Amino acid sequence: MTALPAGGPALEALAEPVVELTGIETRLGGRQIHAGVDFTIRRGELVALIGGSGSGKSVLLRETIGLLRPNAGTVRLLGTDVWAAPPVELDAVRRRFGMMFQEGALFSSLSVAENVATPLREHTDTPADQIDALVDLRLSLAGFPIDSRGKLPSELSGGMKKRAAIARALSLEPEILFLDEPTSGLDPITARAFDDLMRFLCHNLGITVLMITHDLDTLFGIAERLIVLGEGRLIADGTLAEVRQVDHPWIREYFSTRSPDGNPHAG
């Protein structure tokens, strides 16, 4: 049921699994969060992870990128077993994906340009005289105004903070982007511009995108596949149209404000 983007890389490349979760079980504070979560994401997909409050979306994302160890199960990123790989191998994998946390997680004492440059300085041997040009390229790609590169995060609007965070996530030319509520706190116009950016990164640059979101406009506008968490497991996985056909109380309620064409119900 997985939807793949039109155009882009060859179908053979699109068929390659880049994120594989098998039998993920998680218990936190004596509570079962995940009771056997399985899914695979293939190269070039733009996937939205949704679910009710407390369904463990952010926890699952942290387990996927190696920040939180599940109680059981296997996570494979780009063919590497995240929780079995030696540190050197795991570090190599981490350089191949980018992560944008919900609040951006920018270093408050560093300028935007310094934030974007940090991964390049820490993980590559890029000559110092080339870093500025690469930083400007990433900022341009994220739609961030170059003339604001010297500003601190505290001087930015919410939308600009998100774009700066994306620029930093793009600094190492990732194959996968993980995004936690990328449009949270943004006004509708800025949020839709951010959606356009995600579509461009996926379709034009071939970056695989997995995002947690509650934004129905994002789901109707750009998500090609939805993975729905509930009751510790996947309760749906497929295109928007397929997921909306699943007879589950949370799914019915979640989409109850939208007609099948994506427009809000009147009244």
Coordinates of C-alpha atoms in Angstrom, one line a residue:
M1 CA 0.0 0.0 0.0
T2 CA 3.0 2.2 0.1
A3 CA 2.8 5.2 -2.2
L4 CA 6.0 6.2 -4.0
P5 CA 6.7 9.7 -5.5
A6 CA 6.4 10.2 -9.2
G7 CA 9.6 10.8 -11.1
G8 CA 12.9 11.1 -9.3
P9 CA 15.4 8.2 -9.0
A10 CA 15.0 4.9 -10.8
L11 CA 12.5 2.5 -9.4
E12 CA 15.3 0.1 -8.4
A13 CA 16.7 2.8 -6.0
L14 CA 13.2 3.6 -4.7
A15 CA 12.7 -0.1 -3.8
E16 CA 15.7 0.0 -1.4
P17 CA 14.7 0.0 2.3
V18 CA 16.3 2.8 4.3
V19 CA 14.4 2.6 7.5
E20 CA 13.3 -0.8 8.9
L21 CA 11.7 -1.3 12.3
T22 CA 10.9 -4.9 13.5
G23 CA 9.1 -5.9 16.7
I24 CA 9.8 -2.7 18.5
E25 CA 8.6 -2.9 22.2
T26 CA 9.0 0.0 24.6
R27 CA 8.2 0.4 28.3
L28 CA 8.6 3.7 30.0
G29 CA 7.8 4.3 33.7
G30 CA 6.1 0.9 33.9
R31 CA 3.8 1.7 30.9
Q32 CA 3.8 -0.2 27.6
I33 CA 4.3 2.4 24.9
H34 CA 5.0 0.1 21.9
A35 CA 3.9 -3.6 21.8
G36 CA 5.4 -4.7 18.5
V37 CA 5.8 -2.0 15.9
D38 CA 6.9 -3.0 12.4
F39 CA 7.3 -0.9 9.3
T40 CA 9.7 -0.3 6.4
I41 CA 10.3 3.0 4.6
R42 CA 11.9 2.9 1.1
R43 CA 14.2 5.4 -0.5
G44 CA 12.4 8.5 -1.8
E45 CA 9.2 8.2 0.2
L46 CA 7.6 11.1 2.0
V47 CA 5.9 9.5 5.0
A48 CA 3.9 11.0 7.9
L49 CA 3.8 9.3 11.3
I50 CA 0.6 10.2 13.1
G51 CA -1.3 9.0 16.2
G52 CA -3.0 10.2 19.3
S53 CA -1.3 11.9 22.2
G54 CA 0.7 9.3 24.2
S55 CA 0.9 6.9 21.2
G56 CA 4.7 7.1 21.3
K57 CA 5.5 8.9 18.0
S58 CA 8.4 11.0 19.3
V59 CA 9.7 8.0 21.4
L60 CA 9.7 5.9 18.3
L61 CA 11.6 8.6 16.3
R62 CA 14.3 8.8 19.0
E63 CA 14.6 5.0 19.0
T64 CA 15.0 5.1 15.2
I65 CA 17.9 7.5 15.3
G66 CA 19.7 5.9 18.1
L67 CA 18.9 8.2 21.0
L68 CA 16.7 5.9 23.0
R69 CA 17.0 2.1 23.2
P70 CA 13.8 0.1 22.8
N71 CA 13.2 -2.8 25.2
A72 CA 13.0 -5.2 22.3
G73 CA 13.1 -5.2 18.5
T74 CA 15.4 -4.2 15.7
V75 CA 16.1 -0.8 14.0
R76 CA 18.0 -0.7 10.8
L77 CA 19.0 2.5 9.1
L78 CA 20.5 2.4 5.7
G79 CA 21.2 -1.3 6.2
T80 CA 22.9 -0.8 9.7
D81 CA 21.5 -2.3 12.9
V82 CA 21.4 0.8 15.0
W83 CA 21.5 -1.0 18.4
A84 CA 24.0 -3.6 17.4
A85 CA 26.5 -1.6 15.4
P86 CA 29.9 -0.6 16.8
P87 CA 30.2 3.2 17.6
V88 CA 32.3 3.9 14.5
E89 CA 29.7 2.3 12.2
L90 CA 26.9 4.1 14.0
D91 CA 28.6 7.5 13.7
A92 CA 29.0 6.9 9.9
V93 CA 25.3 6.2 9.6
R94 CA 24.4 9.3 11.7
R95 CA 26.2 11.4 9.1
R96 CA 23.9 10.1 6.5
F97 CA 20.6 11.5 8.0
G98 CA 19.4 14.8 9.4
M99 CA 17.1 15.4 12.3
M100 CA 14.9 18.4 13.1
F101 CA 13.4 18.4 16.6
Q102 CA 10.1 20.0 17.3
E103 CA 11.6 23.2 18.8
G104 CA 14.5 23.3 16.3
A105 CA 17.1 22.6 19.0
L106 CA 19.4 25.3 17.7
F107 CA 22.4 26.3 19.8
S108 CA 21.2 29.6 21.4
S109 CA 24.7 31.1 21.8
L110 CA 25.6 30.5 18.1
S111 CA 24.5 32.5 15.1
V112 CA 22.5 30.7 12.4
A113 CA 25.6 30.4 10.2
E114 CA 27.5 28.9 13.1
N115 CA 24.7 26.5 13.8
V116 CA 24.7 25.2 10.3
A117 CA 28.5 25.0 10.2
T118 CA 28.7 22.9 13.3
P119 CA 28.1 19.5 11.7
L120 CA 30.5 20.3 8.9
R121 CA 33.3 21.2 11.4
E122 CA 32.5 18.2 13.7
H123 CA 32.1 15.4 11.2
T124 CA 34.0 16.4 8.1
D125 CA 37.5 17.7 7.1
T126 CA 36.0 20.4 4.9
P127 CA 38.6 23.3 4.7
A128 CA 37.6 26.3 6.7
D129 CA 37.6 28.6 3.7
Q130 CA 34.9 26.4 2.0
I131 CA 32.6 26.1 5.0
D132 CA 31.0 29.6 4.5
A133 CA 30.0 28.8 1.0
L134 CA 28.5 25.5 2.0
V135 CA 26.6 27.1 4.8
D136 CA 25.1 29.7 2.4
L137 CA 24.2 26.9 0.0
R138 CA 22.3 25.0 2.8
L139 CA 20.6 28.2 4.0
S140 CA 19.5 29.0 0.4
L141 CA 18.2 25.5 0.0
A142 CA 16.1 25.8 3.2
G143 CA 14.8 29.2 2.0
F144 CA 16.5 31.1 4.8
P145 CA 17.6 34.7 3.9
I146 CA 21.4 34.8 3.6
D147 CA 21.5 38.4 5.0
S148 CA 20.2 37.0 8.3
R149 CA 22.8 34.3 8.7
G150 CA 24.5 36.3 11.5
K151 CA 21.4 36.4 13.7
L152 CA 21.0 34.5 16.9
P153 CA 18.1 32.0 17.2
S154 CA 16.4 34.4 19.7
E155 CA 16.2 37.0 17.0
L156 CA 14.3 34.8 14.6
S157 CA 10.6 34.2 14.0
G158 CA 9.2 30.7 14.4
G159 CA 9.3 30.0 10.7
M160 CA 12.8 31.2 10.3
K161 CA 13.9 29.1 13.3
K162 CA 12.4 26.1 11.5
R163 CA 14.2 26.9 8.2
A164 CA 17.5 27.4 10.1
A165 CA 17.1 24.0 11.7
I166 CA 16.4 22.4 8.4
A167 CA 19.5 24.1 6.9
R168 CA 21.5 22.5 9.7
A169 CA 19.9 19.1 9.2
L170 CA 20.9 19.4 5.5
S171 CA 24.5 20.4 6.2
L172 CA 25.9 16.9 5.7
E173 CA 23.8 16.2 2.6
P174 CA 21.6 13.6 4.3
E175 CA 19.8 10.7 2.5
I176 CA 17.0 10.8 5.1
L177 CA 15.4 13.6 7.0
F178 CA 13.5 13.0 10.3
L179 CA 11.2 15.8 11.3
D180 CA 9.3 16.1 14.6
E181 CA 6.2 18.4 14.1
P182 CA 7.9 20.6 11.5
T183 CA 4.9 22.9 11.1
S184 CA 4.0 23.2 14.8
G185 CA 3.5 26.8 15.8
L186 CA 3.6 28.2 12.3
D187 CA 0.9 30.3 10.7
P188 CA -0.9 28.7 7.8
I189 CA 1.0 30.5 5.1
T190 CA 4.4 29.7 6.6
A191 CA 3.4 26.1 7.2
R192 CA 2.4 25.6 3.6
A193 CA 5.6 27.1 2.4
F194 CA 7.4 24.6 4.7
D195 CA 5.4 21.8 3.1
D196 CA 6.5 23.0 -0.3
L197 CA 10.1 22.8 0.9
M198 CA 9.6 19.2 2.1
R199 CA 8.1 18.2 -1.2
F200 CA 11.0 19.8 -3.1
L201 CA 13.7 18.1 -0.9
C202 CA 12.0 14.7 -1.5
H203 CA 11.1 14.9 -5.1
N204 CA 13.9 17.0 -6.5
L205 CA 16.8 15.9 -4.3
G206 CA 15.6 12.3 -3.6
I207 CA 15.8 12.8 0.2
T208 CA 13.6 10.3 2.1
V209 CA 11.4 12.2 4.6
L210 CA 9.8 10.8 7.8
M211 CA 7.8 13.4 9.7
I212 CA 5.7 13.4 12.8
T213 CA 2.8 15.7 12.3
H214 CA -0.7 16.6 13.5
D215 CA -1.2 19.0 10.6
L216 CA -4.1 17.9 8.5
D217 CA -3.2 20.3 5.7
T218 CA 0.3 18.7 5.6
L219 CA -1.3 15.3 5.3
F220 CA -3.7 16.3 2.5
G221 CA -1.0 18.4 0.8
I222 CA 2.2 16.4 0.6
A223 CA 2.1 13.1 2.6
E224 CA 2.3 10.2 0.2
R225 CA 2.0 7.6 2.9
L226 CA 0.6 7.6 6.4
I227 CA 1.7 5.3 9.3
V228 CA -0.7 5.5 12.2
L229 CA 0.3 4.5 15.7
G230 CA -2.3 3.4 18.3
E231 CA -2.6 1.0 21.1
G232 CA 1.1 0.2 21.0
R233 CA 1.0 -0.9 17.4
L234 CA 0.4 0.2 13.8
I235 CA -3.4 0.6 13.3
A236 CA -3.0 1.7 9.7
D237 CA -0.4 2.1 7.0
G238 CA -1.0 3.3 3.5
T239 CA -2.0 6.3 1.3
L240 CA -4.3 8.9 2.8
A241 CA -7.3 7.5 0.9
E242 CA -6.5 4.0 2.2
V243 CA -6.0 5.1 5.8
R244 CA -9.3 7.0 5.8
Q245 CA -11.1 3.8 5.0
V246 CA -9.8 2.0 8.1
D247 CA -12.6 1.5 10.6
H248 CA -10.9 2.6 13.8
P249 CA -12.4 5.1 16.3
W250 CA -9.3 7.4 16.4
I251 CA -9.0 7.5 12.7
R252 CA -12.7 8.3 12.2
E253 CA -12.5 11.1 14.8
Y254 CA -9.2 12.5 13.5
F255 CA -10.4 12.9 10.0
S256 CA -14.0 13.8 10.9
T257 CA -13.4 17.5 10.2
R258 CA -12.4 16.9 6.6
S259 CA -14.4 15.8 3.6
P260 CA -12.8 13.2 1.3
D261 CA -11.5 16.0 -1.0
G262 CA -9.6 17.5 2.0
N263 CA -11.9 20.5 2.5
P264 CA -13.2 21.3 5.9
H265 CA -16.7 20.3 6.7
A266 CA -19.2 23.1 6.8
G267 CA -21.0 23.9 10.1

